[in-house]
Short mmCIF file of C-alpha atoms in Angstrom, two decimals:
data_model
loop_
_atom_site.label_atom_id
_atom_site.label_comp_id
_atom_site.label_asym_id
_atom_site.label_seq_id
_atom_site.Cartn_x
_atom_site.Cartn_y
_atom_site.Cartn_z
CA UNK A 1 133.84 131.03 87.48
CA UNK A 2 136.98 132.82 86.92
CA UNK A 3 137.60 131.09 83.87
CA UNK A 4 134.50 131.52 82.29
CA UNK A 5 134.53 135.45 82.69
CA UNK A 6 137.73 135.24 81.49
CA UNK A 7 136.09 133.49 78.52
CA UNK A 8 132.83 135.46 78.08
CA UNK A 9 135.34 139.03 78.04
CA UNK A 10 137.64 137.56 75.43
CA UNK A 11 134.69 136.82 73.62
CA UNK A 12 133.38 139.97 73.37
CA UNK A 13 136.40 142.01 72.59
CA UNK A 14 136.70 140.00 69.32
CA UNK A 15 133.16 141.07 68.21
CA UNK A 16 134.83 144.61 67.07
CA UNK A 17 136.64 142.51 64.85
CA UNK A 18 133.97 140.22 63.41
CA UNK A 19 131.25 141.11 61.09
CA UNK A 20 127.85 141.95 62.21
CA UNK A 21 126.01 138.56 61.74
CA UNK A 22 128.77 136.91 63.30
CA UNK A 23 128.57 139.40 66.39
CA UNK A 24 124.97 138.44 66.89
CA UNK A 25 126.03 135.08 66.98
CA UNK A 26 128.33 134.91 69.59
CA UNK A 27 125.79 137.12 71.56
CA UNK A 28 123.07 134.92 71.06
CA UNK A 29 125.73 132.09 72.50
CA UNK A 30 127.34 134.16 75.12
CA UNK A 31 123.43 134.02 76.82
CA UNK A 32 123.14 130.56 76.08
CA UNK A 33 126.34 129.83 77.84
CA UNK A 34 125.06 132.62 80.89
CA UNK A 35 121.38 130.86 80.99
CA UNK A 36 123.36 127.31 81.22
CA UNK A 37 125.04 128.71 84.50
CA UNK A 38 122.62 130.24 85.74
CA UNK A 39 120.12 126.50 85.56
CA UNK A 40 123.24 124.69 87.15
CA UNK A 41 123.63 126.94 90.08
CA UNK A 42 119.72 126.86 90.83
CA UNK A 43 120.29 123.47 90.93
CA UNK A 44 123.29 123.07 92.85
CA UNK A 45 121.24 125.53 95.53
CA UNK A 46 118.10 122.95 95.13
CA UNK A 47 120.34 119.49 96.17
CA UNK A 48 122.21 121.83 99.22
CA UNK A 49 118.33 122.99 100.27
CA UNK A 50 117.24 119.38 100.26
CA UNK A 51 120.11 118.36 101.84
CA UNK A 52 120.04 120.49 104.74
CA UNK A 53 115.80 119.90 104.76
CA UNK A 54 116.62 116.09 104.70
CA UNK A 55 118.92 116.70 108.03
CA UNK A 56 116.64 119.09 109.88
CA UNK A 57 113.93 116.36 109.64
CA UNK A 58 116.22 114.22 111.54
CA UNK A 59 116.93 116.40 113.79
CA UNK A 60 113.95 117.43 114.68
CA UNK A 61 113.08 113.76 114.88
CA UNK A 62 116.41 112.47 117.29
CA UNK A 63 114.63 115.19 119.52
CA UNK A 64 111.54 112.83 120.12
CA UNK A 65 113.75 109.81 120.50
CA UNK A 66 111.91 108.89 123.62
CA UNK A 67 108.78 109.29 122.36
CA UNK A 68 109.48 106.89 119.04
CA UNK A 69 110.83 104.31 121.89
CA UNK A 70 107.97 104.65 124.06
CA UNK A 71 105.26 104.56 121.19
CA UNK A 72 107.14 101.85 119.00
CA UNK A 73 107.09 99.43 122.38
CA UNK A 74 103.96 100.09 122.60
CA UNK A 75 102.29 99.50 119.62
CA UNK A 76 104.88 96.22 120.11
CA UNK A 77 103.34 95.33 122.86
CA UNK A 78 100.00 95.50 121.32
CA UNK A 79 101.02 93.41 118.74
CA UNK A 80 101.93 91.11 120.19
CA UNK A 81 98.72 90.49 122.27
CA UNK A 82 96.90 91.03 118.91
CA UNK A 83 99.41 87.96 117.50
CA UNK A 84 99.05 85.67 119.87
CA UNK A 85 95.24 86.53 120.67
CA UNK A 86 94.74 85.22 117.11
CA UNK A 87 93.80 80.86 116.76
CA UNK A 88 96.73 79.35 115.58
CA UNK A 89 95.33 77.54 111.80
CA UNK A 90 96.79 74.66 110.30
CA UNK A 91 96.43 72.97 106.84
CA UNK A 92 96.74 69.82 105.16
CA UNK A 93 97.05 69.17 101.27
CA UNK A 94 96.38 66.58 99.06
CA UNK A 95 97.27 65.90 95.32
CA UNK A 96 95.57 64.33 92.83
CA UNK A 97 96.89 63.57 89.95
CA UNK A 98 93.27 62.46 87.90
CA UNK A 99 93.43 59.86 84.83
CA UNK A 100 90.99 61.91 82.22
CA UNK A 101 89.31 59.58 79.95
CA UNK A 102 89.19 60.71 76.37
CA UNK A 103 86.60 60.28 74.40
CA UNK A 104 87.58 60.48 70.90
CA UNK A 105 90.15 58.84 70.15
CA UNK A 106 91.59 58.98 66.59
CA UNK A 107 92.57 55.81 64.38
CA UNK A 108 96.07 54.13 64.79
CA UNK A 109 97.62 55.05 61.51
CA UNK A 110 95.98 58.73 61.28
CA UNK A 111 97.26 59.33 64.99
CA UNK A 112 100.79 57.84 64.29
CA UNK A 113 101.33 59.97 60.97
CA UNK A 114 99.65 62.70 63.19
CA UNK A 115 102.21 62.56 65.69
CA UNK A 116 105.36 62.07 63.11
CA UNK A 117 104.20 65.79 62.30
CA UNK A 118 104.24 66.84 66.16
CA UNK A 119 100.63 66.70 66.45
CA UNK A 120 99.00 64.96 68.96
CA UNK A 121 94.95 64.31 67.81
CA UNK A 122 94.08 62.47 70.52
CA UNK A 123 95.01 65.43 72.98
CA UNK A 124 92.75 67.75 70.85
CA UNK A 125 89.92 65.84 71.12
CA UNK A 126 90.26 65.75 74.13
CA UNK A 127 87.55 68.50 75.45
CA UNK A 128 85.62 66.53 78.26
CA UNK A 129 89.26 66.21 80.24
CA UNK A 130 88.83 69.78 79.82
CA UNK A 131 85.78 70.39 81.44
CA UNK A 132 86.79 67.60 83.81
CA UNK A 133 89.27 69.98 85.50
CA UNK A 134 87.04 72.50 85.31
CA UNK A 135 84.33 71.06 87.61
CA UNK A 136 86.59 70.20 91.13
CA UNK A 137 86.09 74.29 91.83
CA UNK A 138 82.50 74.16 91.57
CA UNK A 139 82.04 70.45 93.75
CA UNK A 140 84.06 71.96 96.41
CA UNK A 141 81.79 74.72 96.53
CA UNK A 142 78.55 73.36 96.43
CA UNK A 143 75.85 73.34 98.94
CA UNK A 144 75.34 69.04 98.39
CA UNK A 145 79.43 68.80 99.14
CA UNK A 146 79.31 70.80 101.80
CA UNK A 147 76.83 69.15 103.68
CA UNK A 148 78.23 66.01 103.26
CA UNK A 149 81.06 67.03 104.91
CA UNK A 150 79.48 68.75 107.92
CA UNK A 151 78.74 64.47 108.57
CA UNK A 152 81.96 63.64 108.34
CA UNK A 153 83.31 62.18 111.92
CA UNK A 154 86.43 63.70 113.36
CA UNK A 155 88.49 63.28 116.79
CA UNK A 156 90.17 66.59 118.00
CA UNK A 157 93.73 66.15 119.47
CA UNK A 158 92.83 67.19 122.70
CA UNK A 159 89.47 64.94 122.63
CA UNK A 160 88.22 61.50 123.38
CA UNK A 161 84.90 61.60 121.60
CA UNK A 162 84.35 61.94 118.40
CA UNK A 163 82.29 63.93 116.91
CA UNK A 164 80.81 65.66 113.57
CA UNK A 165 82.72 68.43 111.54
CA UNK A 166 79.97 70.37 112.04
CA UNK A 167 79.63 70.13 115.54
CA UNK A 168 83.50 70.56 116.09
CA UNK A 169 83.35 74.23 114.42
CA UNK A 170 81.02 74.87 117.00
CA UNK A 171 84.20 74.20 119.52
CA UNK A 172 86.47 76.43 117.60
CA UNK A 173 88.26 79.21 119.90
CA UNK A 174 87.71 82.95 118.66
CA UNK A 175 89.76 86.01 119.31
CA UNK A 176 88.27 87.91 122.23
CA UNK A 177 87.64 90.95 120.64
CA UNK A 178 84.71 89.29 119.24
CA UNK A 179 83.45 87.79 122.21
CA UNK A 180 80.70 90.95 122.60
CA UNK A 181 79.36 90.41 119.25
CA UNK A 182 79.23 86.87 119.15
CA UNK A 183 77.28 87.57 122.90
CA UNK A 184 74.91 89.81 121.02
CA UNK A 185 74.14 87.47 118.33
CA UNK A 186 73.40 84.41 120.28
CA UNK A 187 70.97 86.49 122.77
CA UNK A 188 69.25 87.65 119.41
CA UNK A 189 68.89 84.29 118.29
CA UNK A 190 67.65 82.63 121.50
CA UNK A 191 64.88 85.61 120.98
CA UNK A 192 64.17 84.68 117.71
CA UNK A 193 63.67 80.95 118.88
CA UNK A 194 61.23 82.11 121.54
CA UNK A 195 59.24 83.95 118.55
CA UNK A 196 59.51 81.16 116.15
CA UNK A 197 58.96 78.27 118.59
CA UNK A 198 55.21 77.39 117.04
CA UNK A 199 56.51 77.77 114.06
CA UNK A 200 54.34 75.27 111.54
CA UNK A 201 56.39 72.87 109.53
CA UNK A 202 55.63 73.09 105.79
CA UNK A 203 56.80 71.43 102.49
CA UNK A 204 58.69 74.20 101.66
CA UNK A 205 61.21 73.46 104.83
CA UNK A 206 63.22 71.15 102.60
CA UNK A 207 64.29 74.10 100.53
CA UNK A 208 65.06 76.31 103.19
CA UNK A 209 68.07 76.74 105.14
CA UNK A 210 68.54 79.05 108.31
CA UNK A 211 70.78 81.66 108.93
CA UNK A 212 73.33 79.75 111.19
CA UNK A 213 73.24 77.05 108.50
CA UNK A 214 74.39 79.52 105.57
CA UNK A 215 77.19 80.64 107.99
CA UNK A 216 78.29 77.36 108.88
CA UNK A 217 78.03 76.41 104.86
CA UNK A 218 79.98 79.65 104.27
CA UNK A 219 82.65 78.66 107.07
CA UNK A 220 83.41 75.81 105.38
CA UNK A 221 83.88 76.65 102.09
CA UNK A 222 86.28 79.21 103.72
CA UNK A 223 88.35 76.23 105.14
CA UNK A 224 88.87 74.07 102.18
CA UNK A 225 90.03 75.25 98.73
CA UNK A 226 90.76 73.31 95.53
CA UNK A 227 93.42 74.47 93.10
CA UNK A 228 94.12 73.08 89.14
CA UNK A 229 97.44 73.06 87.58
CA UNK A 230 96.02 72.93 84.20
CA UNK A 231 99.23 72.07 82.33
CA UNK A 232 100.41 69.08 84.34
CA UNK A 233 96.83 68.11 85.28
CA UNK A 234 97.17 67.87 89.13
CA UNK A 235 94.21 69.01 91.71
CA UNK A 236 95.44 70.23 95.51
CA UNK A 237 92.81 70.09 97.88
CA UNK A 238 93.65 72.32 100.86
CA UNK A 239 91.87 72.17 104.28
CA UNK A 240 91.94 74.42 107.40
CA UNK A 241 91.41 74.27 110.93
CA UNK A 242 92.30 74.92 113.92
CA UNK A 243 92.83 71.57 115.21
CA UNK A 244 95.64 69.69 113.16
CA UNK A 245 94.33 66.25 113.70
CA UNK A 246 90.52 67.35 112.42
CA UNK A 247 92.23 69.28 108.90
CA UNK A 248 94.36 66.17 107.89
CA UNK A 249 90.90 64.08 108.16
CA UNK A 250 88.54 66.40 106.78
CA UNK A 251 91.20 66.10 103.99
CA UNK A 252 91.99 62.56 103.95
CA UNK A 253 87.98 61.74 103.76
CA UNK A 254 87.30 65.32 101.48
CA UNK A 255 89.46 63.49 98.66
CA UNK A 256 87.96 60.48 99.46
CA UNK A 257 84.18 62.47 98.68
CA UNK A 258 85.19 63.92 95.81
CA UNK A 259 86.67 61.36 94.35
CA UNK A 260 83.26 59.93 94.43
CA UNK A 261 81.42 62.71 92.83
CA UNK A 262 83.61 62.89 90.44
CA UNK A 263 83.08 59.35 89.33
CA UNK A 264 79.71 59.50 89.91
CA UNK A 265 79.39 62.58 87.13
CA UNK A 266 81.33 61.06 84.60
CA UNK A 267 79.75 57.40 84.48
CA UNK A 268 76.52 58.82 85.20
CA UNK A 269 75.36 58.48 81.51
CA UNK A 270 76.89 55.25 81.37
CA UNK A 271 75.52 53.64 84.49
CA UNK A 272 72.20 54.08 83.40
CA UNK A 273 72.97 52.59 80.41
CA UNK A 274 73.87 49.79 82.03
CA UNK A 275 70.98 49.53 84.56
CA UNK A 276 68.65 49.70 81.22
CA UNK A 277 70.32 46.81 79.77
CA UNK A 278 70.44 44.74 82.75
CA UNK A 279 66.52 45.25 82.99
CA UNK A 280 65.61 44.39 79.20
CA UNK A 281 68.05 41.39 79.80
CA UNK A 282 66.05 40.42 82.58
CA UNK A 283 62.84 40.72 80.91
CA UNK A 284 64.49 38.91 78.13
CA UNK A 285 65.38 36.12 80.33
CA UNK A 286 61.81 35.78 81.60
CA UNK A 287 60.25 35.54 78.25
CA UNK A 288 62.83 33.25 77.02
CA UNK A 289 62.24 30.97 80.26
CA UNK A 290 58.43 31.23 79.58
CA UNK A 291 58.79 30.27 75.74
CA UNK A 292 61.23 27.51 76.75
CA UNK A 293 58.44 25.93 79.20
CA UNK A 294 55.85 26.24 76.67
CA UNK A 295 57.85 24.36 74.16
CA UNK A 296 58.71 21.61 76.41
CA UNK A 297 55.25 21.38 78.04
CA UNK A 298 53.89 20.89 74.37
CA UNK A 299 56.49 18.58 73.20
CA UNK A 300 56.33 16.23 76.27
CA UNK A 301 52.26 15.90 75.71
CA UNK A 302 52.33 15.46 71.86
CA UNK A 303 55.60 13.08 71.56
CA UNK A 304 53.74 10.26 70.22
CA UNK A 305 51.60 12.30 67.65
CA UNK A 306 52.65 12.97 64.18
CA UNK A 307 49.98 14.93 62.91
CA UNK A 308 50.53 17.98 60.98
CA UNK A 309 48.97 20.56 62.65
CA UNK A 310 50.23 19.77 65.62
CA UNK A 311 54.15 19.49 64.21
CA UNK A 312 53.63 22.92 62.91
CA UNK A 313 52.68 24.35 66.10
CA UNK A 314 55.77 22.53 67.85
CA UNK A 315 58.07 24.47 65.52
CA UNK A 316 56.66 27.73 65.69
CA UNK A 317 57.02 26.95 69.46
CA UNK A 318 60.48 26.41 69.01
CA UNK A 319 61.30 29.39 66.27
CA UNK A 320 59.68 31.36 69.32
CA UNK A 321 62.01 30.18 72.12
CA UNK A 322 65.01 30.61 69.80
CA UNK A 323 64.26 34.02 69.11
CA UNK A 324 63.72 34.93 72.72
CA UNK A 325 66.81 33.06 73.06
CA UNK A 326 68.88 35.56 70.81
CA UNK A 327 67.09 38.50 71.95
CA UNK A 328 69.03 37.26 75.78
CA UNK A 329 71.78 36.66 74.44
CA UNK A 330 71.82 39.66 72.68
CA UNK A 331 71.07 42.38 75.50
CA UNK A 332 73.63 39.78 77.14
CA UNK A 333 76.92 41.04 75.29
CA UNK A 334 74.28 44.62 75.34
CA UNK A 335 75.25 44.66 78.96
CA UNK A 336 78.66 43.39 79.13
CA UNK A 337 79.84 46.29 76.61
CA UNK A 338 77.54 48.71 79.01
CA UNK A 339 79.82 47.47 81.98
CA UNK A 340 82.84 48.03 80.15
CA UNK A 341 81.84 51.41 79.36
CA UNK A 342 81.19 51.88 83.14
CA UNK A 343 84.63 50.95 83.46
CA UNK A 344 85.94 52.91 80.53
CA UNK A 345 84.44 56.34 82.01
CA UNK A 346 85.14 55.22 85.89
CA UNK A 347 88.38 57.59 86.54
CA UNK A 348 91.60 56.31 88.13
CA UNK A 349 92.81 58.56 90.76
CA UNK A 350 96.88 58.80 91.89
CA UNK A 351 97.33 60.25 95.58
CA UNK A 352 100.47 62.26 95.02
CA UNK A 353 100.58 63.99 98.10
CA UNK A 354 98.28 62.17 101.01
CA UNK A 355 97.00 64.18 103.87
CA UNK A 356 99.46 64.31 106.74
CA UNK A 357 98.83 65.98 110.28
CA UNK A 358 100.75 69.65 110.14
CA UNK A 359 103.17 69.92 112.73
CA UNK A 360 103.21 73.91 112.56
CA UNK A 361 100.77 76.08 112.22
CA UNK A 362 100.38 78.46 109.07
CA UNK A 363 99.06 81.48 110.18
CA UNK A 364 98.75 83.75 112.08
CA UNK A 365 102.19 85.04 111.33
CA UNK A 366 103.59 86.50 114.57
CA UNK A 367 106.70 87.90 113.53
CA UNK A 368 105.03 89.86 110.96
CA UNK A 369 102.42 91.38 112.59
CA UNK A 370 104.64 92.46 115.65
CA UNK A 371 106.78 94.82 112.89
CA UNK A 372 103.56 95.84 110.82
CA UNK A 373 102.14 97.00 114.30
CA UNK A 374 105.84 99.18 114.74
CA UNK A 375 105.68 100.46 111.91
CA UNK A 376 102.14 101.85 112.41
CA UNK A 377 103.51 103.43 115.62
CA UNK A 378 106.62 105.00 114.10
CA UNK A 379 104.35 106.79 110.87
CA UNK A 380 101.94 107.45 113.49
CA UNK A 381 104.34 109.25 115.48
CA UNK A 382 106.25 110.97 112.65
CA UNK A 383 102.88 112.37 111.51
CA UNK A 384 102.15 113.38 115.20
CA UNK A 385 105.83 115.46 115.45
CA UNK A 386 104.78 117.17 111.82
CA UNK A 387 101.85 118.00 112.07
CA UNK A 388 101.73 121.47 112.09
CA UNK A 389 103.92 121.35 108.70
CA UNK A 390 101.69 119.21 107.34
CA UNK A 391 99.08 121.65 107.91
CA UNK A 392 101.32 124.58 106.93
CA UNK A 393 101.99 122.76 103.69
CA UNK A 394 97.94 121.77 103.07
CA UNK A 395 97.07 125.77 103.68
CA UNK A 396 99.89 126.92 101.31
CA UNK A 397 98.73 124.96 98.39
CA UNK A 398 95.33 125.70 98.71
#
């Protein structure tokens, strides 16, 4: 400070000595240099005032030590009934790695010059893969899958019997702060049975589902998940449950299912194909067999006449039979190419990852919900000690 007074006098006993643009010069920078320190003492000031704001706060809070102890054990304590009031949840996974047909393929010497270039034509034509991925999501989903795997038998760890998934849901434990609306419901619904018990069965049944259906439906898709790695092509099926024995078979067997949806959509087209084939070929066979009798009936009873009307008729007997024969044997190699298409579009699945009983569970996370609940407790109590600054502070800004 010394210094720059020093400075700032020197300064202005030269501007006697200086012409008069120059003196308003070194004015005009003389209150620059003043303005400068004046900004960097304001905010040397600000950093001390924070400072000593910053160590008030804790002050003020190392005088409710106690009550952060008492309130963080608390809320502690309460979190850890809340953790381990919680179901423990396992999972079991399973990848696929699907074959995906393609269904355009490109000639050999087109695809090899193709792929001298770095271009691979077979993989571009290759949309149905595509849309092959694309479809796991929406089976896993479905109302069809889903009730196909409420059948599905399963034996609990603890259990002797076996019994459906469906039913075993049923069994599932629930925290038991929703044991008074789960009462509620269920006296609600046994009044609603009461009302409904003359209820008239219609057509129109087959359509409907109830409301504990939907929830069980809903439950389910909730417990099983199917994810697509698009770029290497691999499908994880995820199921959960409670019990780790029932969510490695619902996963084990859920693979299983779709594996046989999935093959039933893509040879779909091609099975029918095949079934239409098989049934001209059998029609085929029968008129063939039917010519073939004719032609031998008429041959065996005119063998020893030569007359010409009657060697005309045996060969347009016999053009007939040969014609029904090619017609067979026609819709013959018809359905052999039909069951190699079958074939062709049936997919070949790889079991990368097969569905193993967890030994631990994944959630709930214990740990983590003990500290989330401490935290709570220490905001809750820092906003509790300021309160009436926070207030303050709200009044003076409006």
């Amino acid at each position: 400070m010394q210094l720059l007074s020093l400075w700032i006098s020197e300064q202005l006993s030269s501007l006697a000595s200086t012409s008069p643009a120059r003196q308003e010069e070194l004015r005009v920078g003389s209150r620059d240099k003043l303005l400068i320190e004046n900004i960097i003492v304001m905010e040397k000031k600000e950093e001390v005032i924070k400072q000593i704001d910053l160590i008030d706060l804790i002050k003020k809070m190392g005088k409710y030590i106690r009550l952060y102890t008492i309130v963080c054990l608390a809320t502690g304590i309460l979190g850890i009934i809340v953790a381990f009031s919680i179901p423990k949840v396992y999972n079991s996974k399973v990848v696929l790695a699907p074959e995906m047909g393609n269904n355009s393929t490109v000639g050999g010497g087109l695809s090899s010059l193709a792929s001298m270039a770095g271009i691979d034509l077979n993989k571009m034509g290759d949309t149905d893969g595509a849309l092959y991925l694309q479809i796991y999501p929406s089976i896993i989903s479905s109302t069809t899958f889903i009730k196909e795997l409420e059948k599905i038998k399963v034996l609990p760890k603890d259990s002797l019997k076996e019994m459906t998934f469906k039913k075993y849901l049923k069994t599932e434990k629930s925290a038991w702060w929703n044991f008074p609306s789960a009462l509620i419901s269920k006296m609600i619904k046994d009044k609603k049975k009461e009302i409904n018990k003359n209820h008239i069965v219609s057509d129109l049944n087959k359509y409907y589902l109830s409301k504990e259906e939907w929830k069980s439906i809903e439950n389910i898709q909730d417990r099983i998940s199917c994810d697509i790695d698009k770029e290497n092509g691999l499908i994880t099926l995820t199921v959960k449950a409670q019990d780790p024995n029932v969510c490695a078979i619902i996963a084990d067997k859920g693979q299983k299912l779709l594996q046989q949806y999935i093959t039933d959509y893509r040879t779909k087209k091609a099975r029918n194909d095949l079934n239409y084939y098989i049934k001209l070929r059998s029609e085929a066979n029968k008129e063939y067999i039917k010519a073939q009798k004719e032609y031998a009936s008429f041959s065996d009873s005119n063998f020893d006449i030569n007359l010409p009307s009657l060697q005309e008729k045996r060969d347009y007997l016999e053009n007939q039979m040969q014609l029904k024969y090619n017609t067979y044997t026609q819709l013959s190699d018809r359905v052999n190419a039909a069951q190699a298409k079958v074939q062709e579009r049936t997919p070949d699945f790889v079991v990368l990852q097969p569905s193993l009983v967890p030994y631990k569970a994944d959630s709930p996370r214990k740990i983590l919900i003990i500290i989330i609940y401490g935290v709570l407790g220490f905001i809750g109590t820092t906003i509790w000690i300021f309160r009436k600054d926070i207030k303050n502070s709200f009044k003076t800004t409006m």
